[in-house]
mmCIF file of C-alpha atoms in Angstrom:
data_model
loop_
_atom_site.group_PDB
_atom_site.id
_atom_site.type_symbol
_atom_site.label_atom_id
_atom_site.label_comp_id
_atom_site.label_asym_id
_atom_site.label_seq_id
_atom_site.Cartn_x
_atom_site.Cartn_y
_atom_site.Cartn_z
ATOM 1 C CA UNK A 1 15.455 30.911 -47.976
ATOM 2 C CA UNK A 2 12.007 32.597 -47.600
ATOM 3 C CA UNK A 3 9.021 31.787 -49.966
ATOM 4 C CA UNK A 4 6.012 34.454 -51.186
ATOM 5 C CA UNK A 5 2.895 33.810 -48.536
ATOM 6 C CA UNK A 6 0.547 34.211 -51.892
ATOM 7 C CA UNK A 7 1.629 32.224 -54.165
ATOM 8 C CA UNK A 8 3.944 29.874 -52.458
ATOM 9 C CA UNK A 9 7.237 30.447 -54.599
ATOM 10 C CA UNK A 10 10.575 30.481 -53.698
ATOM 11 C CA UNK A 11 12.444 33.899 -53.159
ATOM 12 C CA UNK A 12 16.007 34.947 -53.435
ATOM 13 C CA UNK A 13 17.839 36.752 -50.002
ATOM 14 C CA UNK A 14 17.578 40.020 -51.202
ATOM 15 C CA UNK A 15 14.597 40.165 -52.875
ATOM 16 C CA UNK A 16 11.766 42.898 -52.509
ATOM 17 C CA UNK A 17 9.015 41.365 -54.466
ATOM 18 C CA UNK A 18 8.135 38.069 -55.378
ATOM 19 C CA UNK A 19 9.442 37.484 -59.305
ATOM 20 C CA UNK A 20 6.474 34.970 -59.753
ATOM 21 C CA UNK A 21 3.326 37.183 -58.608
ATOM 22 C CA UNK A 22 4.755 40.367 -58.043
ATOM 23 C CA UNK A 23 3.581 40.547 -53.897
ATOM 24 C CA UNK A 24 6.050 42.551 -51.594
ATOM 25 C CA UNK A 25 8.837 40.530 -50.091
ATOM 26 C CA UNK A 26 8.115 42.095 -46.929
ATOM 27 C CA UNK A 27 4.817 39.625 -46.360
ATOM 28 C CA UNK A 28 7.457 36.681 -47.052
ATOM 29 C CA UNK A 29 7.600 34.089 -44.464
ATOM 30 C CA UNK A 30 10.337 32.388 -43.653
ATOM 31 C CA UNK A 31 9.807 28.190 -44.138
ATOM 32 C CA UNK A 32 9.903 27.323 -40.234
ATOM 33 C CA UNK A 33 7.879 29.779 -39.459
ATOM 34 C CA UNK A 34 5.236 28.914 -42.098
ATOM 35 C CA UNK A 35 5.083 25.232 -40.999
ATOM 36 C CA UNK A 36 4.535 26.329 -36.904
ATOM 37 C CA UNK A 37 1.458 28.579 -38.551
ATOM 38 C CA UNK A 38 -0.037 25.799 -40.888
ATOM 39 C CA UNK A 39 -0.305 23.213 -38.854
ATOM 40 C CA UNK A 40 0.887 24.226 -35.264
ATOM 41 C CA UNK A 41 -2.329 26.165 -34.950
ATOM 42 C CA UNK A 42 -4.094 22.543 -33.915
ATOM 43 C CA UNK A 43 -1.895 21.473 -31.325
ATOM 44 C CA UNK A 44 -2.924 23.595 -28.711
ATOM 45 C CA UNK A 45 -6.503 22.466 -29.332
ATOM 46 C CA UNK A 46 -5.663 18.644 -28.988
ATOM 47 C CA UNK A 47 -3.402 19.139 -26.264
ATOM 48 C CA UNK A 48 -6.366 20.667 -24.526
ATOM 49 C CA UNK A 49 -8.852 17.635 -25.532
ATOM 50 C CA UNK A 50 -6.628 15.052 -24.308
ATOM 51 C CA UNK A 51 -5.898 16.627 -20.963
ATOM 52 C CA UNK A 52 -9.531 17.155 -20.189
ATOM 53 C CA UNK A 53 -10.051 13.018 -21.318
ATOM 54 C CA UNK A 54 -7.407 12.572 -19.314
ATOM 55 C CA UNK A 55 -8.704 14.497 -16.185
ATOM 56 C CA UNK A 56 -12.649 12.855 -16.990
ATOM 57 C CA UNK A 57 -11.186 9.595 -16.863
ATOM 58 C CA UNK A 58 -9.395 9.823 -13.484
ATOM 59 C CA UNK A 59 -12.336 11.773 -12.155
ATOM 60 C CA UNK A 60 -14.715 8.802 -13.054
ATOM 61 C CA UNK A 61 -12.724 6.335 -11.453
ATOM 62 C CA UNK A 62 -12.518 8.583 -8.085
ATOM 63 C CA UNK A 63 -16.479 8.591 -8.043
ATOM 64 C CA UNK A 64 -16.004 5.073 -5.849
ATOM 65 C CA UNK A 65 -13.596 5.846 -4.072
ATOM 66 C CA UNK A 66 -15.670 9.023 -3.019
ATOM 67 C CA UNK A 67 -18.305 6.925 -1.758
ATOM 68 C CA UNK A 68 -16.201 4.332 0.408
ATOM 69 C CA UNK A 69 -14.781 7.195 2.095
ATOM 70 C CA UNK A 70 -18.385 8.689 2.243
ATOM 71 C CA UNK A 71 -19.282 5.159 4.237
ATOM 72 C CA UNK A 72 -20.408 5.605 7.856
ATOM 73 C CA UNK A 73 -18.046 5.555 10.787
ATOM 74 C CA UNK A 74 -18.288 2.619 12.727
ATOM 75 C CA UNK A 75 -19.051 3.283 16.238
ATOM 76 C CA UNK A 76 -16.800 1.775 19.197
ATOM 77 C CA UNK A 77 -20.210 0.114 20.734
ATOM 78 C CA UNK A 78 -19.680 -2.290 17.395
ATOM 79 C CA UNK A 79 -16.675 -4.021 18.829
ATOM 80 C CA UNK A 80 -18.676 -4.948 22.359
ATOM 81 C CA UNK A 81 -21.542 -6.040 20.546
ATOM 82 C CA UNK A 82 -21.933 -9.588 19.238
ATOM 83 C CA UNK A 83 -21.478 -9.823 15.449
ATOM 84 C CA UNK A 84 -25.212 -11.412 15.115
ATOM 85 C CA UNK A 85 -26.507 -8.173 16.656
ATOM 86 C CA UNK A 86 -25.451 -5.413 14.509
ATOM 87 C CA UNK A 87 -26.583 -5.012 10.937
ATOM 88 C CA UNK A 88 -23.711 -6.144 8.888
ATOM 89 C CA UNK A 89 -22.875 -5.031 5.420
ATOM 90 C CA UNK A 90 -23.531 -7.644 2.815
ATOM 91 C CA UNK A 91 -20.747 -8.314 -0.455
ATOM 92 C CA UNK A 92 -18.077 -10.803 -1.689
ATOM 93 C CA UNK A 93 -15.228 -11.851 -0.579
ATOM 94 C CA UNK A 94 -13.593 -11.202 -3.928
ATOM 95 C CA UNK A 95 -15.196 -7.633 -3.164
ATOM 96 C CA UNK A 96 -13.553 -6.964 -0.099
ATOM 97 C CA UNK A 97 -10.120 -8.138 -1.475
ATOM 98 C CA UNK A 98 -10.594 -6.106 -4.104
ATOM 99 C CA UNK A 99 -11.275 -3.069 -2.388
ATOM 100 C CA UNK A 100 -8.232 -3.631 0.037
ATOM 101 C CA UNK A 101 -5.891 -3.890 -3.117
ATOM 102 C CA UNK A 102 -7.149 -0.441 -4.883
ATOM 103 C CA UNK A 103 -7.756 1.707 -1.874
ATOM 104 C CA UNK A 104 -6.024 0.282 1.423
ATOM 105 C CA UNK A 105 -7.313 3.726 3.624
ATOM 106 C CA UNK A 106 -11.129 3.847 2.438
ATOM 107 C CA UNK A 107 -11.515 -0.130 2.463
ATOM 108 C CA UNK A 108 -9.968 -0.156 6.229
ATOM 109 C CA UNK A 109 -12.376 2.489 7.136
ATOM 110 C CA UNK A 110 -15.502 0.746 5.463
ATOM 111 C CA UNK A 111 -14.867 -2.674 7.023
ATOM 112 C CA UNK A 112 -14.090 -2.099 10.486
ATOM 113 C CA UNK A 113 -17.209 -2.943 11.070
ATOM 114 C CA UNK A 114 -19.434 -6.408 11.121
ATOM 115 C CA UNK A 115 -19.710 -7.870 7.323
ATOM 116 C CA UNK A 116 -20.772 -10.742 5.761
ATOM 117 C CA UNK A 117 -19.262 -12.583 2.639
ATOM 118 C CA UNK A 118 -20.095 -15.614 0.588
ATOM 119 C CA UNK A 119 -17.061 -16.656 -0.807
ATOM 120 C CA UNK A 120 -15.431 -20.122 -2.022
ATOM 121 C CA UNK A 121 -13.178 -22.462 0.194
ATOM 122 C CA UNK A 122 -9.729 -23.194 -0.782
ATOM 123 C CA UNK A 123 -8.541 -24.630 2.565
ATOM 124 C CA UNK A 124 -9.377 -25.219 6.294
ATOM 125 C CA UNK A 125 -7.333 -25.142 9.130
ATOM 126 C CA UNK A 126 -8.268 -26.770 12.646
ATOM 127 C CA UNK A 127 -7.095 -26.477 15.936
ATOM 128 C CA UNK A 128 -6.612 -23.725 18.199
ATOM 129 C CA UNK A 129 -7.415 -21.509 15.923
ATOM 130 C CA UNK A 130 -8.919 -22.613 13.260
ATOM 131 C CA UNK A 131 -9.039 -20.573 9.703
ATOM 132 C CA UNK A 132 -10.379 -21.118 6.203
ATOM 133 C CA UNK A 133 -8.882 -19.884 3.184
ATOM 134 C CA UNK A 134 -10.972 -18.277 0.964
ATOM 135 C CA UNK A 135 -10.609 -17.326 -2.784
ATOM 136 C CA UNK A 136 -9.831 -13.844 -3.510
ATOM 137 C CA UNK A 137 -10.220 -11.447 -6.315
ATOM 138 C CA UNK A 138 -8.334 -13.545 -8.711
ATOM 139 C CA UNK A 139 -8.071 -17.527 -8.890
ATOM 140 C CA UNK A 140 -4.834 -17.475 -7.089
ATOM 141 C CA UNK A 141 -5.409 -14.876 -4.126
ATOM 142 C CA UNK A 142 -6.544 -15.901 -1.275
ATOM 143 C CA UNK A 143 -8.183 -14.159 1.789
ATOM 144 C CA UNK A 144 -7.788 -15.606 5.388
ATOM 145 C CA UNK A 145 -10.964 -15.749 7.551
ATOM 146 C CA UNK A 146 -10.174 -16.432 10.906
ATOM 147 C CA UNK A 147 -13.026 -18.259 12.438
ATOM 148 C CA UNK A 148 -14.589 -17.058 16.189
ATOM 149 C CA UNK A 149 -13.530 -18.687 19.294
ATOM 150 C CA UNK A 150 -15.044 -21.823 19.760
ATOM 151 C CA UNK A 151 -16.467 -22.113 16.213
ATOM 152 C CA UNK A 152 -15.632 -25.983 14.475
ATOM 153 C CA UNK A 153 -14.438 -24.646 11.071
ATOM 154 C CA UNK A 154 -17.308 -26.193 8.661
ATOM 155 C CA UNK A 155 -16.785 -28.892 5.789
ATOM 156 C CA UNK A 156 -13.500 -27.722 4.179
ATOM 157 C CA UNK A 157 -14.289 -29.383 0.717
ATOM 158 C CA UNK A 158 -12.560 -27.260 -1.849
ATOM 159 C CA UNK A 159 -15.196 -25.537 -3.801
ATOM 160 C CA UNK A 160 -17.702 -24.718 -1.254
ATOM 161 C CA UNK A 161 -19.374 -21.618 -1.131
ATOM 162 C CA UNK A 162 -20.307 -20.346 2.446
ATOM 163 C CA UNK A 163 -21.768 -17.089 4.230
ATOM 164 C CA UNK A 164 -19.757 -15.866 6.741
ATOM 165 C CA UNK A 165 -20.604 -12.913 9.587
ATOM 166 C CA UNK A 166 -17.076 -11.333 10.653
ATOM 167 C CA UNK A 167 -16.221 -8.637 12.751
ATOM 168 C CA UNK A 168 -14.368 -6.801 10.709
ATOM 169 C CA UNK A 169 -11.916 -6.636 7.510
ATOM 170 C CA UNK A 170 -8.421 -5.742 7.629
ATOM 171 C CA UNK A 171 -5.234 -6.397 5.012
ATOM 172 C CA UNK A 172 -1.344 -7.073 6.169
ATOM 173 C CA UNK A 173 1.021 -7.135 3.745
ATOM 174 C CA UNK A 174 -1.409 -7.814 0.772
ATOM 175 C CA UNK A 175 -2.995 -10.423 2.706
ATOM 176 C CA UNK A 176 -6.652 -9.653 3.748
ATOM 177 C CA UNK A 177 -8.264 -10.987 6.933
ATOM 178 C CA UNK A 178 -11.811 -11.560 7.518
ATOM 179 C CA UNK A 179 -11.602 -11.270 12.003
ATOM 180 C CA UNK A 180 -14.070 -13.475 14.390
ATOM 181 C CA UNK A 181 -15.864 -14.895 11.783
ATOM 182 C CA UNK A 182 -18.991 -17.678 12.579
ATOM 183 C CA UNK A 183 -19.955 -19.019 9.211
ATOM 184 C CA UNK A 184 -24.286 -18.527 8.478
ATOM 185 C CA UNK A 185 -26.312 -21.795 8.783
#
């Protein structure tokens, strides 16, 4: 059943005008239609409003990734060179971990090169090649920093906090690494 566009009444099949106001039957709409035109008309609008949040969102969270990947290569000389010689970059060890877990590539390519970290001891490991355990981006992840050769791991009290110069970063499995480390003095 259609219904009159001006004054909203109801209109038999066969009608030509509308018994109510007297408009032409031929500006009837039918009911569907009527609803798409009332309030379809904003859809389109909000569809377009959320996409572009959408799109602004995912672009803002790119902006660090952009600038890891912007980083500067590391040059081969840097693996000849002892660790103490080189400039190192300075951050976290929760920092590293956490850039290994959101962006494997760029956090490979920014920390294959000398870095310290202050981080927090879990555990220590002597021996032939001796290790700490340090705590990672969350309570319960830890990062491995294996220590230089010939370097006495330090006091493995749970709960220090120490500086340490490594080589480089790296992540297996989930796991980060800290290489060649010799903990600052």
């Amino acid at each position: 059943m259609a219904f009159c566009t001006r004054c909203g009444a109801d209109l038999p099949a066969d009608a030509r005008f509308c018994p109510t106001c007297g408009a032409a039957a031929a500006d009837a709409v039918a009911p569907a239609k009527a609803q798409r035109e009332g309030r379809g008309g904003l859809i389109l609008p909000a569809m377009i409003v959320v996409a572009l949040a959408i799109i602004g969102i995912f672009l803002w969270d790119q902006r660090d990734a952009a600038r890891l990947i912007a980083a500067p290569e590391p040059t081969p000389a840097t693996d000849r060179r002892d660790v103490r010689d080189v400039q190192a970059t300075r951050t976290t060890v929760a920092a590293i971990d956490a850039a290994f877990r959101d962006d494997p590539a760029a956090a490979s390519a920014r920390y294959d090169q000398p870095v310290t970290a202050t981080g927090t001891i879990v555990s220590a490991t002597g021996g032939t090649n001796p290790s700490l355990s340090l705590e990672g981006r969350t309570r319960f992840n830890y990062v491995a920093a294996n220590l230089a050769e010939g370097i006495v791991p330090p006091d493995p009290a749970r709960g220090t906090r120490i500086t340490l110069t490594c080589r480089r970063a790296s992540a297996i499995a989930g796991t980060t690494i800290l290489h060649a480390c010799t903990p600052d003095r």
